[in-house]
Short mmCIF file of C-alpha atoms in Angstrom, two decimals:
data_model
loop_
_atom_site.label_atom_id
_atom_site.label_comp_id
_atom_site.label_asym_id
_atom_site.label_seq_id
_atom_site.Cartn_x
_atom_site.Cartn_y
_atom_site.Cartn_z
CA UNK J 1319 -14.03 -17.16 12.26
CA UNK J 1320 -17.48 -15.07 11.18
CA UNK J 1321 -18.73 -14.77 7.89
CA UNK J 1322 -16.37 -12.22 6.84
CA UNK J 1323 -13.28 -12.64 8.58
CA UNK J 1324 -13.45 -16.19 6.87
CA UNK J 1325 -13.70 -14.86 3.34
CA UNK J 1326 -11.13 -12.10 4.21
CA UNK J 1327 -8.78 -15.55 5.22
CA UNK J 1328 -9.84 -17.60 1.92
CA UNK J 1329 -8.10 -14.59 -0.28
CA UNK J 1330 -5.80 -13.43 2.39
CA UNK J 1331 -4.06 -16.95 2.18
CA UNK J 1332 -4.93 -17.47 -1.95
CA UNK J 1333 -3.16 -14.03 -2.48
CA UNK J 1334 -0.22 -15.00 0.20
CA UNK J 1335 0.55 -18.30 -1.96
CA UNK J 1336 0.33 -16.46 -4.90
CA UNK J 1337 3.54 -14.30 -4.22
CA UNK J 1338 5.20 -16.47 -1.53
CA UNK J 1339 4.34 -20.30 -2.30
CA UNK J 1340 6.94 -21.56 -0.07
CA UNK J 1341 5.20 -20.88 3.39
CA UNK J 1342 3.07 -23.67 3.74
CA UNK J 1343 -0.97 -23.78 3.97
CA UNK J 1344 -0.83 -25.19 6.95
CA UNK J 1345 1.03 -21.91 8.80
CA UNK J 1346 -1.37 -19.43 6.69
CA UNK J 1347 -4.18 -19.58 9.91
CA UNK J 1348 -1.71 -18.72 12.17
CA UNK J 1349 0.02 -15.96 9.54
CA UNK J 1350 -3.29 -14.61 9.50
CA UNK J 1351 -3.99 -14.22 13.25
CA UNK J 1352 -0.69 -12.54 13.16
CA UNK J 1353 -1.55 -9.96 10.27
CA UNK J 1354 -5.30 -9.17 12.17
CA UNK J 1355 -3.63 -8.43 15.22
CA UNK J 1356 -0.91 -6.40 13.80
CA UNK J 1357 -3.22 -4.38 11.50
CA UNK J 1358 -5.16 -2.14 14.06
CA UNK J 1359 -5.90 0.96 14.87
CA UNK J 1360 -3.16 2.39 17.05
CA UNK J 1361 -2.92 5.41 19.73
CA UNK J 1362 -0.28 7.56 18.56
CA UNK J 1363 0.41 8.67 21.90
CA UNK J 1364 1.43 5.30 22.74
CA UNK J 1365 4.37 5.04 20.87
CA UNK J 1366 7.76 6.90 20.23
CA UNK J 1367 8.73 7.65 17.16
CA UNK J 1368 12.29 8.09 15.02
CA UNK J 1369 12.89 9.11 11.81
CA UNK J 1370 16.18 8.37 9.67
CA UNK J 1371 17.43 10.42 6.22
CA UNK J 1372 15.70 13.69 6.87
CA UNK J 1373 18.95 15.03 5.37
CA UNK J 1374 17.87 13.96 1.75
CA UNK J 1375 15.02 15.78 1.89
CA UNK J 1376 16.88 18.33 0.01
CA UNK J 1377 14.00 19.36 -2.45
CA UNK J 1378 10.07 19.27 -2.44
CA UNK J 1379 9.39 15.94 -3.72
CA UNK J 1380 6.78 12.47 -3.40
CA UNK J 1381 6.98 10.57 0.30
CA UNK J 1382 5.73 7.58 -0.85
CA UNK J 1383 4.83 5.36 1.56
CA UNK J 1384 3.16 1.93 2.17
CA UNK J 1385 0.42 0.06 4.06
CA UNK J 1386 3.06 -1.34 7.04
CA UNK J 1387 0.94 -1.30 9.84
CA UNK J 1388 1.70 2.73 10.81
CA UNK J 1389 -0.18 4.23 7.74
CA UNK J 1390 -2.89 6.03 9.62
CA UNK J 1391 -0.03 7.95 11.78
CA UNK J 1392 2.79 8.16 9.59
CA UNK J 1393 1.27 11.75 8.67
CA UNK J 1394 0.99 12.53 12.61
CA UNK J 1395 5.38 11.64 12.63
CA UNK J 1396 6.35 13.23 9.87
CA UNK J 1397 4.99 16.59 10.28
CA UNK J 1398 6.53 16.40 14.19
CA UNK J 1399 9.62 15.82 12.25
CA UNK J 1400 9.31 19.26 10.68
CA UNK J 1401 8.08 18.10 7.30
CA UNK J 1402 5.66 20.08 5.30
CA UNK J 1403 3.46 18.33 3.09
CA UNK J 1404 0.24 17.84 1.17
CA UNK J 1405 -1.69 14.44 1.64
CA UNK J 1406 -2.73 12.63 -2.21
CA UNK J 1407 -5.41 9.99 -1.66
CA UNK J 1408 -9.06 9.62 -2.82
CA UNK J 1409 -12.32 10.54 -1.85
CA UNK J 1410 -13.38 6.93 -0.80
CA UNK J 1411 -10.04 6.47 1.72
CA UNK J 1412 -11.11 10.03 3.09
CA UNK J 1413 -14.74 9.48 3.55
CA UNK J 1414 -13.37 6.13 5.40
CA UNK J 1415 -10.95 7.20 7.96
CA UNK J 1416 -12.25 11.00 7.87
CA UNK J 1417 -12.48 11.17 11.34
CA UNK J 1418 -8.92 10.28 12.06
CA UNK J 1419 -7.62 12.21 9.25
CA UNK J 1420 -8.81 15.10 10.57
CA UNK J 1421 -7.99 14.65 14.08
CA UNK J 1422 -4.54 14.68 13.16
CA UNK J 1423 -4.91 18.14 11.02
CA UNK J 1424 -6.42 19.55 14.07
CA UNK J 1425 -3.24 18.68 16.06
CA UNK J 1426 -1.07 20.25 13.32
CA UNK J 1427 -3.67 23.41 13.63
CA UNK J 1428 -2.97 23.40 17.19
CA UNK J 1429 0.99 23.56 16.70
CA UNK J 1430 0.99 26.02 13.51
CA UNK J 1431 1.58 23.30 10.95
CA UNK J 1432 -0.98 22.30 8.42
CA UNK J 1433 -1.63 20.04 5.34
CA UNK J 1434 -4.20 19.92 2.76
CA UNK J 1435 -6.40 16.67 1.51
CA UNK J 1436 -5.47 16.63 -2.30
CA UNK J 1437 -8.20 14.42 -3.88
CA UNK J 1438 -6.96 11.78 -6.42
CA UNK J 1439 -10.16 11.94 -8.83
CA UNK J 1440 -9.86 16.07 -9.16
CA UNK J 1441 -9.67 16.67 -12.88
CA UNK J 1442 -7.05 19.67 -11.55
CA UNK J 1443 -5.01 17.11 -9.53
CA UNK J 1444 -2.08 17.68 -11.48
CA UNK J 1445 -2.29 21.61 -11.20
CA UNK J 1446 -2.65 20.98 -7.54
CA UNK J 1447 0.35 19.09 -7.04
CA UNK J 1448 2.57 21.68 -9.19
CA UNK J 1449 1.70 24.47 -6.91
CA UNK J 1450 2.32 22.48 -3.40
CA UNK J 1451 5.87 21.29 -4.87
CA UNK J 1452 6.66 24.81 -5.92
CA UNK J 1453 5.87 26.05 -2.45
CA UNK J 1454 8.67 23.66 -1.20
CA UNK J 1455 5.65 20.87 0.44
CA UNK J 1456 5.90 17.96 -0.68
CA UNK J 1457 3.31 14.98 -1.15
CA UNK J 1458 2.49 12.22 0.45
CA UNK J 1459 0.92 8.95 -1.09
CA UNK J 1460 0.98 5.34 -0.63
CA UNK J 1461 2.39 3.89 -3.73
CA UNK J 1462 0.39 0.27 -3.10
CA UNK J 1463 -2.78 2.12 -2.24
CA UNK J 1464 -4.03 2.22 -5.88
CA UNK J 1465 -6.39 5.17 -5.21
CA UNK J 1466 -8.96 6.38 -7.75
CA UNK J 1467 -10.30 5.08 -10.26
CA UNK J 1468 -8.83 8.06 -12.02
CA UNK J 1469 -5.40 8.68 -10.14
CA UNK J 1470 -3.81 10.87 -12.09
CA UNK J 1471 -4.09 9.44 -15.46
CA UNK J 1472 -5.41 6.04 -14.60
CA UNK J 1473 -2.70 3.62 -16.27
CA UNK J 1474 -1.16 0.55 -14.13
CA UNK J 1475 2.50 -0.47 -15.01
CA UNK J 1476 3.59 -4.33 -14.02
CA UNK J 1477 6.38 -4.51 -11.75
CA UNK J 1478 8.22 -7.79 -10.64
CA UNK J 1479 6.95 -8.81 -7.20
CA UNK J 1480 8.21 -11.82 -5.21
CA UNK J 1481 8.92 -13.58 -9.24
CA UNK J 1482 5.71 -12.70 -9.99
CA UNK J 1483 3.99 -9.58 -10.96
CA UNK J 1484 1.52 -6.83 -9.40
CA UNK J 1485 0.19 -3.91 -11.37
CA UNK J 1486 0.27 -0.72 -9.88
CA UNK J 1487 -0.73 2.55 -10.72
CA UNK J 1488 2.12 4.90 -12.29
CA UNK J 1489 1.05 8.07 -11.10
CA UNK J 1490 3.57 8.83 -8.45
CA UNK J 1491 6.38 7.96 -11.43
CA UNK J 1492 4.33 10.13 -13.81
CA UNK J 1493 4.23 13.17 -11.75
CA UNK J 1494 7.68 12.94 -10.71
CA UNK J 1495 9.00 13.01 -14.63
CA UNK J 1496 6.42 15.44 -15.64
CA UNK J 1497 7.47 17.45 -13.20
CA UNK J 1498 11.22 16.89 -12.61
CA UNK J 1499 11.03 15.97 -8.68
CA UNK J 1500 12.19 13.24 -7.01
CA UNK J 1501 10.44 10.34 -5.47
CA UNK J 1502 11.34 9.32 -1.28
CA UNK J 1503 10.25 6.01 -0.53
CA UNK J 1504 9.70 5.78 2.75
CA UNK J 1505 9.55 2.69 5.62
CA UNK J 1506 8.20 2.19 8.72
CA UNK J 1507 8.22 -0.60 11.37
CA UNK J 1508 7.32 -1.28 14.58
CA UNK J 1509 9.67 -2.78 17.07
CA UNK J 1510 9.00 -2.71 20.64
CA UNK J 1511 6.51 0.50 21.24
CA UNK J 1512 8.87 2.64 19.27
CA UNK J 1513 7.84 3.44 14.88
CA UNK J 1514 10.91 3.40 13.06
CA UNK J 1515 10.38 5.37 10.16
CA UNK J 1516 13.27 5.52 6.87
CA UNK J 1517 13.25 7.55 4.40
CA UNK J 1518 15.00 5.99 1.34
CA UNK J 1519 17.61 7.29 -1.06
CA UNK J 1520 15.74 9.59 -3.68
CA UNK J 1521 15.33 7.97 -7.09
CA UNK J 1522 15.53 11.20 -9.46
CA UNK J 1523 14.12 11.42 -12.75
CA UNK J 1524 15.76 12.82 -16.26
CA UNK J 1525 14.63 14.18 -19.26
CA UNK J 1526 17.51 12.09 -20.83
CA UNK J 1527 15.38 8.90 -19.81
CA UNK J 1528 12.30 8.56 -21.86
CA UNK J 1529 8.90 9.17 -19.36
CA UNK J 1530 7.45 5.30 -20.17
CA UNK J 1531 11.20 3.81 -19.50
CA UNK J 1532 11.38 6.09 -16.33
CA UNK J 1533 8.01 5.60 -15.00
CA UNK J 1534 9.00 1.63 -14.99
CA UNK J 1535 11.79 1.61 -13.41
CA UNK J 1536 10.61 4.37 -10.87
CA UNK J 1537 8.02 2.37 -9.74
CA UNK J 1538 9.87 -1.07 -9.83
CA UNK J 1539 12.66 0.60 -7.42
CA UNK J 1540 9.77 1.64 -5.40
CA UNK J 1541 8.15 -1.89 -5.13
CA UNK J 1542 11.85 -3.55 -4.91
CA UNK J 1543 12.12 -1.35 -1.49
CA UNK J 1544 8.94 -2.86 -0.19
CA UNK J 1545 9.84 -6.18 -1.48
CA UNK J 1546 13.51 -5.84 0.33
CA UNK J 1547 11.51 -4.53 3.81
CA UNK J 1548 8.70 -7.25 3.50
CA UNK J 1549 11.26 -10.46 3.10
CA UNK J 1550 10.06 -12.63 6.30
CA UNK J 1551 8.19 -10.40 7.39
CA UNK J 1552 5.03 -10.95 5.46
CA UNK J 1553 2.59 -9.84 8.09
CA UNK J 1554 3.41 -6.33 8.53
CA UNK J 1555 2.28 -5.46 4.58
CA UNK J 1556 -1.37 -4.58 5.24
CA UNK J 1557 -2.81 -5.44 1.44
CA UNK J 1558 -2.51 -9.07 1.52
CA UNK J 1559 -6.14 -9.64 1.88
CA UNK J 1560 -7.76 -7.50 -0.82
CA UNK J 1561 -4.78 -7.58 -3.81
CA UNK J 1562 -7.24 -9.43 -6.16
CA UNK J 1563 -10.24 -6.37 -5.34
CA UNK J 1564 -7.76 -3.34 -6.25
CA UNK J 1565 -6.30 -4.04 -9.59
CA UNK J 1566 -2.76 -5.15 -8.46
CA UNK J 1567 -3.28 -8.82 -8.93
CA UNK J 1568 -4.30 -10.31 -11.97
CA UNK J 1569 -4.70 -14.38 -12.82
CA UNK J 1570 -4.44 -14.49 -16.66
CA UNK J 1571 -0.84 -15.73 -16.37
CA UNK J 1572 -2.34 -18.45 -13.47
CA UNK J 1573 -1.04 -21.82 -14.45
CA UNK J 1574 -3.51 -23.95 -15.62
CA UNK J 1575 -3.91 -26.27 -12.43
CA UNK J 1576 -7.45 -28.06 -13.34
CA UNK J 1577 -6.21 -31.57 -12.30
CA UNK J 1578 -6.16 -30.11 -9.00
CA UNK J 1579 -9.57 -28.65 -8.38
CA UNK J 1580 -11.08 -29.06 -4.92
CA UNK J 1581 -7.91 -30.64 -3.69
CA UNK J 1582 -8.60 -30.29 0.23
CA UNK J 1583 -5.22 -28.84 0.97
CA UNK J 1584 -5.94 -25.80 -1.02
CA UNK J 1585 -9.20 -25.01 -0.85
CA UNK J 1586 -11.71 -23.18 1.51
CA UNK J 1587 -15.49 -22.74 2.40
CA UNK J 1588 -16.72 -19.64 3.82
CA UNK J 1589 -20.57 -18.62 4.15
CA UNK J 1590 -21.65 -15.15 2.77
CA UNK J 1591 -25.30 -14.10 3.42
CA UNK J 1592 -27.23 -17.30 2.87
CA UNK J 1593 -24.66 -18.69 0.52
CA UNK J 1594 -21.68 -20.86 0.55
CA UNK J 1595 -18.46 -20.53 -1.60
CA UNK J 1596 -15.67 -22.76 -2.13
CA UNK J 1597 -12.62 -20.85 -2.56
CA UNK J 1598 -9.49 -22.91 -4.53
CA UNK J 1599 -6.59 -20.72 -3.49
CA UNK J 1600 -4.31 -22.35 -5.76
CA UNK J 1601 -5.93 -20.75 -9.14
CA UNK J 1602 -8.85 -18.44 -7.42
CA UNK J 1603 -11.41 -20.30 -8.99
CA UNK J 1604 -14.48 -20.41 -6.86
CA UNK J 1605 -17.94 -22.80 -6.22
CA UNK J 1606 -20.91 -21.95 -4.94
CA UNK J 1607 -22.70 -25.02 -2.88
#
């Protein structure tokens, strides 16, 4: 492995024993071949494509999807499926895959369908969103994207992850209170050259539930539905190697493990520039040589 792709491994495989300690160190190498070979770009015209519960869809609401491998197309399948929508992410994402993004609005031009970019860090987000709900499109976002530094209003919300805990940004519960829609989580998985895409039972929200109790339990069913589709299947979620960069993980909780420092099963040296770091994946504590 290069420079890089062996720091990307130290914290793919310290963020991988984090939330699933029973797969051994030893298999992480091999767990991470899998995931970089499984996480590339993908010709769309390669693969079939099916799509399950389009009969829920019975009012403009959130598609929320997740980084499963098929993220970079699942716009490209859904609006062949008929579905009108609005993309939510932020500026950085766009600038990243801007090329591909709007490749596949150019295909929608070319079969009179269309979707907009709505930026996450637009002070008039919210006023954005309102108007392409109201016009019956709904929005798309990936809930464990954690977009913008100013996504709607900002806030994370812990939700129970594999017995531990990520923090994720609440905006996707937030909008759907304040503005009485309902959230779709929605799957995808690839099983022999055909995406299967699900769209999950609605969770609706209530004025008769408070918006801070809702917007928990909105976005723990959210993460419970990734949780159920991840279970041996680790590889396909694409955000195991940069959970402790966006926000999601955080190590105050870590148990204090200092009796085990530089224990060779658990640790890691990568270079970076001229440098080189010892990573202890057991507590993320790190050395510089």
């Amino acid at each position: 492995m290069m420079n890089n792709n062996q720091m990307n491994f130290a914290f793919f495989s310290a963020n991988l024993h984090h939330y699933v300690p029973s797969i051994p160190w030893e298999d992480h190498n091999e767990l991470y071949a899998i995931f970089k070979r499984y996480h590339t770009a993908r010709n769309p015209e390669r693969y079939m494509s099916t799509i399950e519960g389009l009969n829920g869809l019975n009012q403009a609401g959130i598609l929320t999807g997740f980084h499963l491998g098929q993220h970079e197309l699942l716009p490209l399948y859904l609006a062949r499926a008929g579905i009108d929508f609005d993309i939510l992410i932020s500026k950085k994402v766009y600038q990243k895959y801007q090329n591909h993004l709007n490749a596949h609005r150019a295909s929608f031009d070319d079969a009179d369908r269309h979707f907009d970019f709505l930026f996450a860090e637009d002070k008039y987000m919210v006023l954005r969103i309102r108007r392409s709900l109201y016009s019956g499109r709904h929005i798309l976002v990936f809930a464990d994207g954690n977009i913008g530094a100013n996504d709607i209003d900002g806030l994370l919300v812990p939700v129970s992850f594999f017995y531990k805990e990520l923090h994720v940004r609440r905006g996707v519960a937030f909008i759907s209170h304040l503005l009485q829609v309902p959230v779709y989580p929605v799957l995808d998985q690839l099983t022999d050259e055909i995406v299967k895409i699900t769209i999950q039972q609605p969770i609706h929200p209530s004025f008769e539930l408070a918006r801070t109790d809702y917007i928990r339990e909105c976005m723990q069913r959210i993460f419970d539905v990734l949780s159920e589709r991840l279970n041996d299947k680790w590889m396909d979620w694409g955000c195991w190697d940069y959970l402790h960069q966006n926000g999601m993980l955080r190590l105050n909780g870590c148990e204090d493990v200092s009796g085990k420092l530089l224990s060779p099963e658990h640790t890691f040296a990568f270079r970076k520039g001229a440098k080189t770091f010892i990573l202890d994946r057991f507590n993320y504590n790190i050395f510089i040589l």
